[in-house]
Each structure stands twice: as C-alpha cells, then as structure tokens.
Tab-separated table of C-alpha atoms in Angstrom:
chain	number	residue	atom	x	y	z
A	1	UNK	CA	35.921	10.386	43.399
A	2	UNK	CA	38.209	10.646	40.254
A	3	UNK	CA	39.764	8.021	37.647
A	4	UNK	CA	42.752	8.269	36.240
A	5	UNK	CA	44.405	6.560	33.030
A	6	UNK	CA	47.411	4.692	34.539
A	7	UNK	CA	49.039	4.373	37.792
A	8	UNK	CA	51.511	2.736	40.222
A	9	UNK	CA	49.092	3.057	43.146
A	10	UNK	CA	48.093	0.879	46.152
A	11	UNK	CA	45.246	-0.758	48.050
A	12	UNK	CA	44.683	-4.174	49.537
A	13	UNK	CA	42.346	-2.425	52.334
A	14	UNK	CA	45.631	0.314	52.508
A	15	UNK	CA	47.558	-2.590	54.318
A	16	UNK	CA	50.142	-2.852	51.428
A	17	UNK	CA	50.691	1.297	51.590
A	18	UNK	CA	51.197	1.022	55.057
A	19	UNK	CA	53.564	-1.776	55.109
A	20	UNK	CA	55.573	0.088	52.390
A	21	UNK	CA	55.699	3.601	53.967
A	22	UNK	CA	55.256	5.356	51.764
A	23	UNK	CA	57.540	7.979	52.190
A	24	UNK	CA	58.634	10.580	50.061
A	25	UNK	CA	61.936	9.054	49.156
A	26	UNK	CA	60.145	5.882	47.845
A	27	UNK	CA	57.823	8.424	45.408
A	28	UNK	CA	60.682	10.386	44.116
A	29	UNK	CA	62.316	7.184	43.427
A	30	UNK	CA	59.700	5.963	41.499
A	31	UNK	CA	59.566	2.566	42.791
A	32	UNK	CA	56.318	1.270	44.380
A	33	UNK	CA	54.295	3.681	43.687
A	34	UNK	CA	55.325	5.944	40.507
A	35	UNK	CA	53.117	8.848	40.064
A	36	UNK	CA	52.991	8.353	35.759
A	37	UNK	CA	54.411	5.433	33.933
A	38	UNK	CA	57.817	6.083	32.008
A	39	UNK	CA	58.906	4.495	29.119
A	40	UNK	CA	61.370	1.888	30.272
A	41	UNK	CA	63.226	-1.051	28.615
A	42	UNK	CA	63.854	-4.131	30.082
A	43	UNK	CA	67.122	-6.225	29.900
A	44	UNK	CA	65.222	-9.131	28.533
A	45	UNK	CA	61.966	-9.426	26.543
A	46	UNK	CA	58.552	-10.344	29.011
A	47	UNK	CA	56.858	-12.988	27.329
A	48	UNK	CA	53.914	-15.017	28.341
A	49	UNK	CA	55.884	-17.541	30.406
A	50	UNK	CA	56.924	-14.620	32.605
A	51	UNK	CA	53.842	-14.018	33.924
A	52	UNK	CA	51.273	-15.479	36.704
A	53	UNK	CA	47.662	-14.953	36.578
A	54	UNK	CA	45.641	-14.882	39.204
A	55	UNK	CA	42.028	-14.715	39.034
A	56	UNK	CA	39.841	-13.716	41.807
A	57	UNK	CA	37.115	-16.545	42.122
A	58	UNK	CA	34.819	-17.387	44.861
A	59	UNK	CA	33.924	-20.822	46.374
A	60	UNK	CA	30.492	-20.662	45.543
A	61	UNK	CA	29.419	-22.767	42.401
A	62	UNK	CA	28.421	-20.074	40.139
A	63	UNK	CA	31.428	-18.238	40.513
A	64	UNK	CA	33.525	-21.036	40.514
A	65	UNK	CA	32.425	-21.682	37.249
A	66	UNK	CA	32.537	-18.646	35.901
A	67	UNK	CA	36.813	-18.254	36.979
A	68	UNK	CA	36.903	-21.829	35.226
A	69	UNK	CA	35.657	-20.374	32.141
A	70	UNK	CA	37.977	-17.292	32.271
A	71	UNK	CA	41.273	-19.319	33.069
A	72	UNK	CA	40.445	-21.258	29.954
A	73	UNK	CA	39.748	-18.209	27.695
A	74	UNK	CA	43.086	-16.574	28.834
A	75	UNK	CA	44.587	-20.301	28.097
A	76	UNK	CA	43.269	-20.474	24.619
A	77	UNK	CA	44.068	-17.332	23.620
A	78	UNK	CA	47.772	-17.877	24.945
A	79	UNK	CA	47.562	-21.180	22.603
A	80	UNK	CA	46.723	-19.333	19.761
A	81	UNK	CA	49.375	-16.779	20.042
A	82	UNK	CA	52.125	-19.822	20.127
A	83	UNK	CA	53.892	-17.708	22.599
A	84	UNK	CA	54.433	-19.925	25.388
A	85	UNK	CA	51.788	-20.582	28.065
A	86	UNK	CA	51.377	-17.907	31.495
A	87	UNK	CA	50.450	-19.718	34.647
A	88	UNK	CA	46.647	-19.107	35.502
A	89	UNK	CA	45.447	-19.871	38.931
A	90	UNK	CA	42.166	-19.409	40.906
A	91	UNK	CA	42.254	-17.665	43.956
A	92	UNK	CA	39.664	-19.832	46.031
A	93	UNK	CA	41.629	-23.101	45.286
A	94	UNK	CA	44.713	-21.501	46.552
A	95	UNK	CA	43.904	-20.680	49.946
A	96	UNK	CA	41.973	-22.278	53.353
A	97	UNK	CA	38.170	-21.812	52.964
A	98	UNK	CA	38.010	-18.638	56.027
A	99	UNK	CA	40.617	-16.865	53.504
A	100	UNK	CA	40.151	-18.013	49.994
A	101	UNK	CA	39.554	-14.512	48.759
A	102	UNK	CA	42.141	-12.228	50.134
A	103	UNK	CA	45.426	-11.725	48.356
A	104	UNK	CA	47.924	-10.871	51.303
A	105	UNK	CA	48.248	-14.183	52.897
A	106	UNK	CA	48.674	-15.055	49.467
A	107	UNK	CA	51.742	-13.731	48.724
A	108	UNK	CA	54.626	-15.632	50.349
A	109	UNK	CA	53.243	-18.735	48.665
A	110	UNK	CA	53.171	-17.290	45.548
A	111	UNK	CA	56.818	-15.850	45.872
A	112	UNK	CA	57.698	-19.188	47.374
A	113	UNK	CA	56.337	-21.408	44.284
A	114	UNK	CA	57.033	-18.561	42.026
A	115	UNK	CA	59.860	-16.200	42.557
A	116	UNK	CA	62.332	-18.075	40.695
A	117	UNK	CA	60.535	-17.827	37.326
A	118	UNK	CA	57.539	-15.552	37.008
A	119	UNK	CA	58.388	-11.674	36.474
A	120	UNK	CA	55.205	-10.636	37.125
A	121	UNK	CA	52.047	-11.492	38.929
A	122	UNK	CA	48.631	-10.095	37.576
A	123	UNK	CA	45.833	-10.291	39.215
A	124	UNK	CA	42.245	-9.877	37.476
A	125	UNK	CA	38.611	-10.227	39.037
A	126	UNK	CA	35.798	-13.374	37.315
A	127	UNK	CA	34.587	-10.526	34.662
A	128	UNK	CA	37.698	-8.612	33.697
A	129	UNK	CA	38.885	-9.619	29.732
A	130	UNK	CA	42.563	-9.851	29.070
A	131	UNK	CA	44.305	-8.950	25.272
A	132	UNK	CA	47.431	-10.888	26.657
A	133	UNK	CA	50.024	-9.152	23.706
A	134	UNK	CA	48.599	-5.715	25.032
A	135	UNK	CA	49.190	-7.148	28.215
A	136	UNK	CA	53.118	-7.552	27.293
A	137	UNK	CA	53.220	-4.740	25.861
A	138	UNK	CA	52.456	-3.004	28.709
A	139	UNK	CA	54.465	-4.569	31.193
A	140	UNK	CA	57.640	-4.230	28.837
A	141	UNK	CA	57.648	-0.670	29.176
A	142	UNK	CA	58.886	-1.130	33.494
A	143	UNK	CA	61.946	-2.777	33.698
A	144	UNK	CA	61.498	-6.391	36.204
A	145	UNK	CA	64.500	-5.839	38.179
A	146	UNK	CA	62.536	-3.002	39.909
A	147	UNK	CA	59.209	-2.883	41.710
A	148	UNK	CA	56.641	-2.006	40.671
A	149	UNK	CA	52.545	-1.956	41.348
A	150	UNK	CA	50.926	-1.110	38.108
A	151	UNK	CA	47.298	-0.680	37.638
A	152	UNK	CA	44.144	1.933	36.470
A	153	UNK	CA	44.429	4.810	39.519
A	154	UNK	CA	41.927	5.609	41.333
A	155	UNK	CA	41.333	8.022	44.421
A	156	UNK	CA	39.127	9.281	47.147
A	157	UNK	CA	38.310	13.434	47.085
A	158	UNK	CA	37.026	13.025	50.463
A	159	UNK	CA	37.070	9.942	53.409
A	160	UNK	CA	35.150	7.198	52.482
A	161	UNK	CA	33.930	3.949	54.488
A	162	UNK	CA	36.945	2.055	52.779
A	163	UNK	CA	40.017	3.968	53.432
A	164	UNK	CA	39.064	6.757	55.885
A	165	UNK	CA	40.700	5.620	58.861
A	166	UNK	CA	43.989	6.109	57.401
A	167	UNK	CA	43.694	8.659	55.224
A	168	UNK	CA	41.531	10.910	56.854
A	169	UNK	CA	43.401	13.885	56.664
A	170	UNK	CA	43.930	14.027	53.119
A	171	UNK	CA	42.015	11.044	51.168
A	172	UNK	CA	42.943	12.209	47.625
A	173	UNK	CA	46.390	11.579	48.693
A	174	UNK	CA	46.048	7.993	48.431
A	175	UNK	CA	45.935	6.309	44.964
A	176	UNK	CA	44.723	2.538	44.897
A	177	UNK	CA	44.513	0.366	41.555
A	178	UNK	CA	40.619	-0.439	40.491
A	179	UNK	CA	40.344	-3.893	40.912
A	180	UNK	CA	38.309	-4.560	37.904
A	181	UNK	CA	40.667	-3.734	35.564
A	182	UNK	CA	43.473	-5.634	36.512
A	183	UNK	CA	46.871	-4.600	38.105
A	184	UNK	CA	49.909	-6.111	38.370
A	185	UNK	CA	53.147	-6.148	40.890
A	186	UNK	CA	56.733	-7.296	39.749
A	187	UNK	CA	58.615	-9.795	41.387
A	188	UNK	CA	61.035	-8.067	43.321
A	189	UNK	CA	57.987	-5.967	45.215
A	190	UNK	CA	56.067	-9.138	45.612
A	191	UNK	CA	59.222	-10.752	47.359
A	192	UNK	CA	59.785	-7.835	49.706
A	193	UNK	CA	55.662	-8.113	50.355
A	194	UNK	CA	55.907	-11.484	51.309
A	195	UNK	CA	58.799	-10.949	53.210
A	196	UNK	CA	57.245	-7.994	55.541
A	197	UNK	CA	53.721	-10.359	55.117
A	198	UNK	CA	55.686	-12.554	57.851
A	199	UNK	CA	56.896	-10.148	60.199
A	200	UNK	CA	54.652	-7.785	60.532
A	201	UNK	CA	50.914	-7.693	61.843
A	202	UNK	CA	47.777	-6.124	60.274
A	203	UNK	CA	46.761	-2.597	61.631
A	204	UNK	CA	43.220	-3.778	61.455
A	205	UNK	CA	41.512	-6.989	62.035
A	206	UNK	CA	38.886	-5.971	59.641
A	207	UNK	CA	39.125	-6.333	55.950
A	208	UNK	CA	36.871	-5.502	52.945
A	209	UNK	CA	36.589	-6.956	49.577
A	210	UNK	CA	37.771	-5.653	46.584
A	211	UNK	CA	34.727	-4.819	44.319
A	212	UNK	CA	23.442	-13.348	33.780
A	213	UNK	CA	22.060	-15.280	32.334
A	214	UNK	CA	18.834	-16.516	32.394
A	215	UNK	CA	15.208	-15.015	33.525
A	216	UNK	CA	14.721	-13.247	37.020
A	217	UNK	CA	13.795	-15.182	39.664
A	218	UNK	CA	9.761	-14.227	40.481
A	219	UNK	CA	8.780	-11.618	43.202
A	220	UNK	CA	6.931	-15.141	45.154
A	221	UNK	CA	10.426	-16.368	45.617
A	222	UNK	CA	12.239	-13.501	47.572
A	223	UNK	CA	10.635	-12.830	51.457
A	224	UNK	CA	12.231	-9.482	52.195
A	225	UNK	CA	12.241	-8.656	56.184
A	226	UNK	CA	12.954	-4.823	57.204
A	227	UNK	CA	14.802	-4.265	60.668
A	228	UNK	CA	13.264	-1.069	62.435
A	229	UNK	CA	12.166	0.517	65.219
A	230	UNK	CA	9.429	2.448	66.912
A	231	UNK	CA	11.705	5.273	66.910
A	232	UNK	CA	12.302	5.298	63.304
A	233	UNK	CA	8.960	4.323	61.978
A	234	UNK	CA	7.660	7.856	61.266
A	235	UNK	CA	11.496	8.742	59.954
A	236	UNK	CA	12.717	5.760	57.516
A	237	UNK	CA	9.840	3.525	56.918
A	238	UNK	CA	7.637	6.513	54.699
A	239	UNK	CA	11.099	6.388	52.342
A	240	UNK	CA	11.018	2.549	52.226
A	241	UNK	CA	7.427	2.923	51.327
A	242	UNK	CA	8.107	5.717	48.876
A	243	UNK	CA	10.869	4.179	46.868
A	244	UNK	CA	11.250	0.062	46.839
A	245	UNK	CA	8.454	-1.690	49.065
A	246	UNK	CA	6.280	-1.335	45.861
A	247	UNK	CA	8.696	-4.087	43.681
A	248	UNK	CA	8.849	-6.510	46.846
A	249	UNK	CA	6.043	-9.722	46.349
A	250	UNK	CA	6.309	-10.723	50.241
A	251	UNK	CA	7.457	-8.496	52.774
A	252	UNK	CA	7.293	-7.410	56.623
A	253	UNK	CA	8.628	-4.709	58.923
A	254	UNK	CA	10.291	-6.174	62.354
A	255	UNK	CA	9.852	-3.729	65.190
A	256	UNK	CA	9.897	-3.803	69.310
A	257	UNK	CA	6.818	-2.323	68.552
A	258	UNK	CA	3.173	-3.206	66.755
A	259	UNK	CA	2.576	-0.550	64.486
A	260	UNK	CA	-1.118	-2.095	62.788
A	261	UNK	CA	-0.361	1.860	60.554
A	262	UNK	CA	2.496	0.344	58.485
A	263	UNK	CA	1.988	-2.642	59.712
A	264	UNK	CA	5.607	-3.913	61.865
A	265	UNK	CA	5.759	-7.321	63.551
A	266	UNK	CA	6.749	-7.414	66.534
A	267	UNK	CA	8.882	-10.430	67.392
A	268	UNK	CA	9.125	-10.105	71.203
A	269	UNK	CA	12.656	-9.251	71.383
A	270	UNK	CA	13.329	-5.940	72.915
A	271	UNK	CA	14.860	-3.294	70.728
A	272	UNK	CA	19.015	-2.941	71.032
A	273	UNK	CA	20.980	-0.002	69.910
A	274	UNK	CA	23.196	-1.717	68.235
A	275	UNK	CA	23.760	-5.213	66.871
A	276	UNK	CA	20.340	-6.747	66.608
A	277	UNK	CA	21.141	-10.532	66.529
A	278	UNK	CA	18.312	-11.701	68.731
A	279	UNK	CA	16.049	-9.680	66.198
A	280	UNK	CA	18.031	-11.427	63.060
A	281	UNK	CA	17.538	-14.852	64.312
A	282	UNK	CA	14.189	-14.235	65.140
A	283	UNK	CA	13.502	-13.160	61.618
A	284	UNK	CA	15.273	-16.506	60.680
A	285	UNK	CA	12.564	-18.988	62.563
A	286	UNK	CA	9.887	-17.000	61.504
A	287	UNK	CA	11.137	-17.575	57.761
A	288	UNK	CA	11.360	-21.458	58.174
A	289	UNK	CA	7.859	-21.118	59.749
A	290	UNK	CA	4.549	-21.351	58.566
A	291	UNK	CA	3.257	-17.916	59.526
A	292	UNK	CA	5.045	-17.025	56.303
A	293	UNK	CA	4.894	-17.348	52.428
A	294	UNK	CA	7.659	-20.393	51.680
A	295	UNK	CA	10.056	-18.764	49.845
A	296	UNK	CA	13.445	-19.779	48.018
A	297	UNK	CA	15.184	-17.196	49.235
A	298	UNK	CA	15.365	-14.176	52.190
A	299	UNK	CA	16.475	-10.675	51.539
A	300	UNK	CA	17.709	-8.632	55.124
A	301	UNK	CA	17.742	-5.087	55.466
A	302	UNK	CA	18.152	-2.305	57.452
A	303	UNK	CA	15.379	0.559	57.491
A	304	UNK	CA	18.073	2.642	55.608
A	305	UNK	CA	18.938	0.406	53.341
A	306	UNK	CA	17.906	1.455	49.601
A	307	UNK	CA	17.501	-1.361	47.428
A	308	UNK	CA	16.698	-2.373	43.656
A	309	UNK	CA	14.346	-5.586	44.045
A	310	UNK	CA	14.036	-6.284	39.892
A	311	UNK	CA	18.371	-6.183	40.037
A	312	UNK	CA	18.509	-8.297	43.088
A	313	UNK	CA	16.175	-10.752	41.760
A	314	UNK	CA	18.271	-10.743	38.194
A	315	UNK	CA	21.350	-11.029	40.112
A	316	UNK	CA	20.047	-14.175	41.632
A	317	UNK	CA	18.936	-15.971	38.382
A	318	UNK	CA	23.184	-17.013	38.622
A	319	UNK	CA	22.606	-18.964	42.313
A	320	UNK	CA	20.905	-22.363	43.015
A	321	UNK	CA	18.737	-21.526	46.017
A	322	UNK	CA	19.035	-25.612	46.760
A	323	UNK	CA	22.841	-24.500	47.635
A	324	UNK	CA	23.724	-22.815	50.806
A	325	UNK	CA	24.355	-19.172	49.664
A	326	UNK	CA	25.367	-16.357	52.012
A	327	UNK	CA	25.152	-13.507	49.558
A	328	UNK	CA	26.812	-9.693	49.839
A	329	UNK	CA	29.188	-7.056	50.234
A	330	UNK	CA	31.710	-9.077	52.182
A	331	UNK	CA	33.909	-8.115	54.814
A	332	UNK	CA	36.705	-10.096	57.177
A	333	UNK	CA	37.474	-10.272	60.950
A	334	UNK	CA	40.756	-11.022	61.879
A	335	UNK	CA	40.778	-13.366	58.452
A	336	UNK	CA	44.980	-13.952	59.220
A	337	UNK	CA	44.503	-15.106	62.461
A	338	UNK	CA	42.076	-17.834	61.779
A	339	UNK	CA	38.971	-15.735	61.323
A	340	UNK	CA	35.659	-15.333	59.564
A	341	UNK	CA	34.307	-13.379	56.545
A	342	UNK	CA	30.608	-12.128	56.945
A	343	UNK	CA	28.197	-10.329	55.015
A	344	UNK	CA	27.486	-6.785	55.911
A	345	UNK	CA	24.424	-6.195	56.940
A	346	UNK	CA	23.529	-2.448	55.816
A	347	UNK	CA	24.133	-3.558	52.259
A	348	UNK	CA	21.236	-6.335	52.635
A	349	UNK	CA	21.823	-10.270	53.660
A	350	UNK	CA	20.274	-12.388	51.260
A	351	UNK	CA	20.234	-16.130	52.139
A	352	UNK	CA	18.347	-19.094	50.231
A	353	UNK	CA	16.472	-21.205	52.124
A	354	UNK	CA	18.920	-24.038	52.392
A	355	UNK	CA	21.414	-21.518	53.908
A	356	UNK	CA	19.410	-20.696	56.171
A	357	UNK	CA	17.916	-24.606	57.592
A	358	UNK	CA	21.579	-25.448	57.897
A	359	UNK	CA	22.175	-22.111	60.195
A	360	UNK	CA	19.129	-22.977	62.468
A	361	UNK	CA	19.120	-26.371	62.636
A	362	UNK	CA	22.685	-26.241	63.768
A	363	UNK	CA	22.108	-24.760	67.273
A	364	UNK	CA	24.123	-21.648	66.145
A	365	UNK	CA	23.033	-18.269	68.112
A	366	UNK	CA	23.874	-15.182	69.350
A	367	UNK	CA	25.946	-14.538	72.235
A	368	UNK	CA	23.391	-11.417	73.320
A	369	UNK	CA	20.949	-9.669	71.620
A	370	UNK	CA	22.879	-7.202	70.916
A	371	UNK	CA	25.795	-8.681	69.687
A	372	UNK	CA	26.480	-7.870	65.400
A	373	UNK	CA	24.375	-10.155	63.678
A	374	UNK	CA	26.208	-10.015	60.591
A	375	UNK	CA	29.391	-10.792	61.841
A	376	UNK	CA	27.804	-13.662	64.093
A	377	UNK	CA	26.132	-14.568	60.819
A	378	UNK	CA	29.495	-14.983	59.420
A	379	UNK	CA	30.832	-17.030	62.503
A	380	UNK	CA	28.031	-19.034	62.325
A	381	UNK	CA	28.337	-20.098	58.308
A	382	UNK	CA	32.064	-20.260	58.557
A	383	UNK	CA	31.696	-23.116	60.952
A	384	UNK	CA	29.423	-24.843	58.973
A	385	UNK	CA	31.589	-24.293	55.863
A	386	UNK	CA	29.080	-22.055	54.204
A	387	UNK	CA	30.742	-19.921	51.601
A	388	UNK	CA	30.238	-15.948	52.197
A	389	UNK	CA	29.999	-14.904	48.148
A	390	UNK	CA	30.471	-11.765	47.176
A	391	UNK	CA	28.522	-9.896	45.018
A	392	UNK	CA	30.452	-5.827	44.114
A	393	UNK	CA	26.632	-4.802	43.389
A	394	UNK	CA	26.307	-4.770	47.195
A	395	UNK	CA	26.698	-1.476	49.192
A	396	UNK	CA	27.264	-0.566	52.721
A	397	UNK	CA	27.289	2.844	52.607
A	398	UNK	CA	26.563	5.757	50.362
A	399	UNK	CA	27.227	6.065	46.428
A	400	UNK	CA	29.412	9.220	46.988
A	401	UNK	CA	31.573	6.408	49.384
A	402	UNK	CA	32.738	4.326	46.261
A	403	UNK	CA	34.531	5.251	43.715
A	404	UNK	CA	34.365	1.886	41.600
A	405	UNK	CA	31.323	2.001	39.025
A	406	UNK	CA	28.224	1.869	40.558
A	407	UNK	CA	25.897	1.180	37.683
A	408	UNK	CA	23.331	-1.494	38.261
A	409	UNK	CA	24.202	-1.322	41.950
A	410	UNK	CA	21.947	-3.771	44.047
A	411	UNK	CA	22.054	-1.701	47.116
A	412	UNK	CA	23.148	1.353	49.560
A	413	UNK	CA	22.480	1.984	52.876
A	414	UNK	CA	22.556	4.983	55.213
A	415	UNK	CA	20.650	8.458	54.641
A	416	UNK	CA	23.092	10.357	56.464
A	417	UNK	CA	23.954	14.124	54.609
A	418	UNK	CA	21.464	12.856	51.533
A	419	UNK	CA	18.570	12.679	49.913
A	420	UNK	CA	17.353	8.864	50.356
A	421	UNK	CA	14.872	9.345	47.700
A	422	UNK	CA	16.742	11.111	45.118
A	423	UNK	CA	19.486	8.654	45.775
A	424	UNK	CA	17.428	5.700	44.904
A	425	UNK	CA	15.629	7.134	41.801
A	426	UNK	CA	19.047	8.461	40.956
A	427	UNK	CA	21.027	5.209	41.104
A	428	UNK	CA	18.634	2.163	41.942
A	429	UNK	CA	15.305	2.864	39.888
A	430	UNK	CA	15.548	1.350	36.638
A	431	UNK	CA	14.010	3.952	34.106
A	432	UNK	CA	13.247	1.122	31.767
A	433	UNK	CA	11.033	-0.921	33.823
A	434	UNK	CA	10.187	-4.633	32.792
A	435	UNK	CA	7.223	-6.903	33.561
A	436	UNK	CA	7.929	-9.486	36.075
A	437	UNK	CA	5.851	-11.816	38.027
C-alpha cells in the first residue's frame, strides 16, 4: 500500500467510482478525480459559511459524545475566527438507525437542504482535528463551479478484501481519499451524486465501513470463546496458544469435538463448513449460564483470528457494559434497501453482557446452523434496535489488506500466505508491556 500527499480520488466502498465512470475523458479533464491539485482561483472568496461539515458519529453513547464534543470544537473555533459560522452536522442523527453511518443515501438530502448555499461538503471521522482557515485555504485553490473530490490519496499495490472485486486487475489503479483525514466534494459533484444516487442501484449489497480515557477494564471482565474444529486443532490452536491465549483471564475453545489436550468444549452442535450460527448461539447460552465465570463482557473469535487482549480491554474502558454494545469492524447488507449492518466475525465480536440478554431473551435464532452468524447477529440486533459500533482497530483480514494505519490495531484474522506468529508479534504484541489485573 502507498500514501500520497494530495488527491482527487474516490471510495465510498468504489460505488461513487463506479457511478462516475471513470473514464479517461473525465481524468484528462480533471474533474472528479484530478490526478495533482492545480492552483486555481475561484470567482468568489470560500468562507466559512460556504461550507458543511459532516462528522461521522455513531449511535452508540460513547461515540455520540465524542462527535458532540468535536462539532463544538469546530464551532468555537469558527467563533473565534469571527468569520461566519459553517454548518456542522452528525452523521447518526441524520439518517434511519439501519443506515446512520453510510454517506451515499446521504447525499440527495444533503443536496436537497443544501445545494442552494453550501459550496462544499467536508466530511471528517469523531478523531480527525480541523485548522478551519487552512481548511479555506485549501479549498480556495479549486474553483466551486467545478467538481471536485478532494482528499489525502491513497491506493492498493495489490487486491485487497476492500476493493478487489472491482479492481482486480490493476488495484493501484484506483485512488480513494483516507477517511481519517478528511476529504471534501464540491457542490456541483455532490448534486450530480445525488442525482445518479436515485436512479441507479448498488453493484453490491454489501458495504464496509470507512476506517481513552480511563484504566483498562480487568482480564475477570472479558470471557473470550474460540470457534474451532477438530480439523484445525493441531493447525491453528498451537498459534493461538503461542501468541495471545496467555493475556486472556477466562477463556474456552468450542469444537464438534472434546479435545481434554487443549482442552475444546464441545457444545453438541455438529461442525458446519461455513457459517457457524448454531455454534455462535450456543456460545451465547453458555455465557449467560452458570457453567461460566460472569463476565461484563464476551470477546468472539475465529481460530485465525490474531488478537491484542491488553488493546481490546483499553479500547473498552470508552463503553458502558450496562449498555447494549455490538462492537467491530462493521459491514452492511443491502443497507439501501432496508437492511442490516453486522459485525464481522473474523475480526472478533465483542458483546457486553446486556447485549447479549436482550439477543437471547428475545427468541432471536438462526435460520440453520450453518447460516452466517455474524450477519444473523446483525439481523438479530437491528431488530431490537441495538446499535452495531464501529471500532477502525478491528480487522477482518490481513495487515498487508489495509492500507489505513494500523498501529494499535485490535485485531486480524486469516493466516493465509503469512506468518501468523510474526504477524502478531509484528503488529499486535505490545513491546512495552503493562501490569494489569
């Protein structure tokens, strides 16, 4: 993966490149997607009034706060310049709760409400810091008649989870904005967006996100359950054992099998190649029961999922395990025809205990054993108006499937064409380690 200084580029899951076109004419014309930026001056001055902010919060409580806090930072600093005030909105109040974090249903709404006097629209994630007159600055240099896509450019050397399916052939092809840092789209390309937005369907029902304070929570207060199988119990338990079952307080192995060697649980539901939802829900009873430690909060995984335990548990000093958290690397199904976000389950599932009494006490299940239990997961807390909250920490696959920076990463999963255990000390195991109970 590479980073470069400046870019028109495109994302948004490649949905907004493909609804574009792309084509050459468009890239020689420098519109949508300008290789460099030019020096350009506009017919009128930008100031702050010209511009629309949107900030990418989450439903969840934490998060909610913490987009409060950063619309009134950006608010107060737009005081104290005396320049006029930008609109600031939060994403998650702007849409239905099943889509309250994607951006492309978004946009006819906001071109609706907006298009007659914002020049730009800039969109920022919870952490990212603003210097609004850098900001202008910026954005003065591309004149607002035009459109434009503005942001830090990123791209793929080689096909990743994220973009792979259309870009296969030639990944480094495709440049995409890094949605940490902010980018930005000018009216006029935000009005033919929203435009196309109601004419045209997705390629793809599926859709993946964009990418503390306090003391850890203890090891007592995290039950971590591994999903494997007899099959893989002499192939990716030993690296589970070798790099992160050490940091884990209370933890157990879920097999078709008993295995008294490692030792695996088995939960009497027969072993699936795919899916594992009756195994999942299994795991769910058996962590409201009282054949278990009581916990505050349950960490999922798959056998190949690497994981930092002392990160995850400082990552969850930020959520109130009284709340019902589904906690991630979030993905969508079908999210613009009425659909449901989930968790993925490679990257790990965490759920705190209240999450998890609402889910079982509700009569929710699977549909077969072998149906996707992250995705029914998802179905299942979207009905109950559970919030999925993402967490960019999260991984489903590989490091070298990112580009985005993956320090303090929570998680990765898969050990295909790697080293599993040079990959965790690598990128999960913390160098500096720190006494925790």
């Amino acid at each position: 993966m590479s980073h470069h200084k400046v870019v028109t580029g495109c994302k948004l899951v490649a949905v907004i490149l493909l609804w574009l076109g792309a084509s050459a004419e468009d890239r020689r014309a420098g519109r949508a997607h300008a290789a460099e930026p030019q020096e350009h001056t506009s017919h009128r001055s930008i100031g702050l009034s010209d511009l629309v902010i949107v900030i990418q919060s989450q439903r969840n409580s934490f998060h909610a706060r913490r987009g409060g806090q950063r619309k009134v930072e950006i608010l107060q600093q737009a005081a104290e310049l005396g320049q006029g005030d930008p609109v600031v909105l939060l994403l998650h109040e702007l849409l239905e709760y099943e889509r309250d974090w994607m951006i492309i249903p978004l946009l006819p709404n906001l071109s609706a409400t907006y298009g007659q006097s914002a020049s730009w629209f800039f969109f920022i994630e919870e952490e990212t810091i603003i210097t609004l007159p850098n900001l202008l600055k910026v954005l003065h240099r591309y004149e607002v008649q035009e459109e434009w896509f503005l942001g830090k450019r990123l791209h793929d050397n080689e096909a990743s989870i994220i973009h792979h399916y259309a870009f296969s052939e030639d990944p480094s092809s495709f440049s995409y904005p890094d949605p940490a840092a902010g980018w930005a789209l000018s009216i006029p390309l935000l009005q033919r967006l929203a435009e196309q937005i109601k004419h045209k369907h997705l390629k793809s029902d599926f859709t993946i996100d964009l990418k503390h304070e306090g003391n850890p929570v203890s090891r007592k207060e995290v039950f971590v359950a591994v999903k494997t199988c007899h099959r893989f119990h002499s192939e990716r338990v030993p690296v589970v054992k070798a790099t992160w079952e050490k940091d884990a307080g209370f933890l157990e192995y879920y097999s078709d099998v008993t295995d008294a060697s490692i030792p695996t649980i088995n939960l009497g539901v027969p072993n699936t190649e795919r899916g594992h939802c009756g195994k999942t829900f299994a795991i769910l009873r058996r962590y409201l029961s009282k054949d278990v430690p009581e916990a505050d909060w349950l960490l999922i995984v798959d056998d190949d999922t690497l994981i930092s335990l002392p990160r995850l548990r400082r990552l969850l000093r930020c959520y109130d395990p009284k709340e019902a958290v589904s906690l991630g690397e979030r993905y969508g199904y079908s999210l613009l025809l009425n659909g449901y976000s989930y968790t993925t389950g490679g990257g790990g599932m965490v759920l705190s205990r209240a999450a998890v009494s609402r889910l079982v006490s509700s009569g929710c299940r699977c549909y077969s054993d072998d149906a996707p239990d992250d995705m029914v997961l998802g179905r299942c807390f979207t009905s109950l108006g559970v919030p999925i909250t993402h967490s960019p920490l999260f991984h489903q696959a590989r490091p070298c499937d990112y580009s985005e920076t993956l320090e303090q990463a929570v998680s990765f999963h898969k050990h295909w064409n790697i080293d599993p255990v040079i990959v965790y000390k690598h990128w999960l195991q913390d160098t500096q380690p720190t006494v925790e109970l």
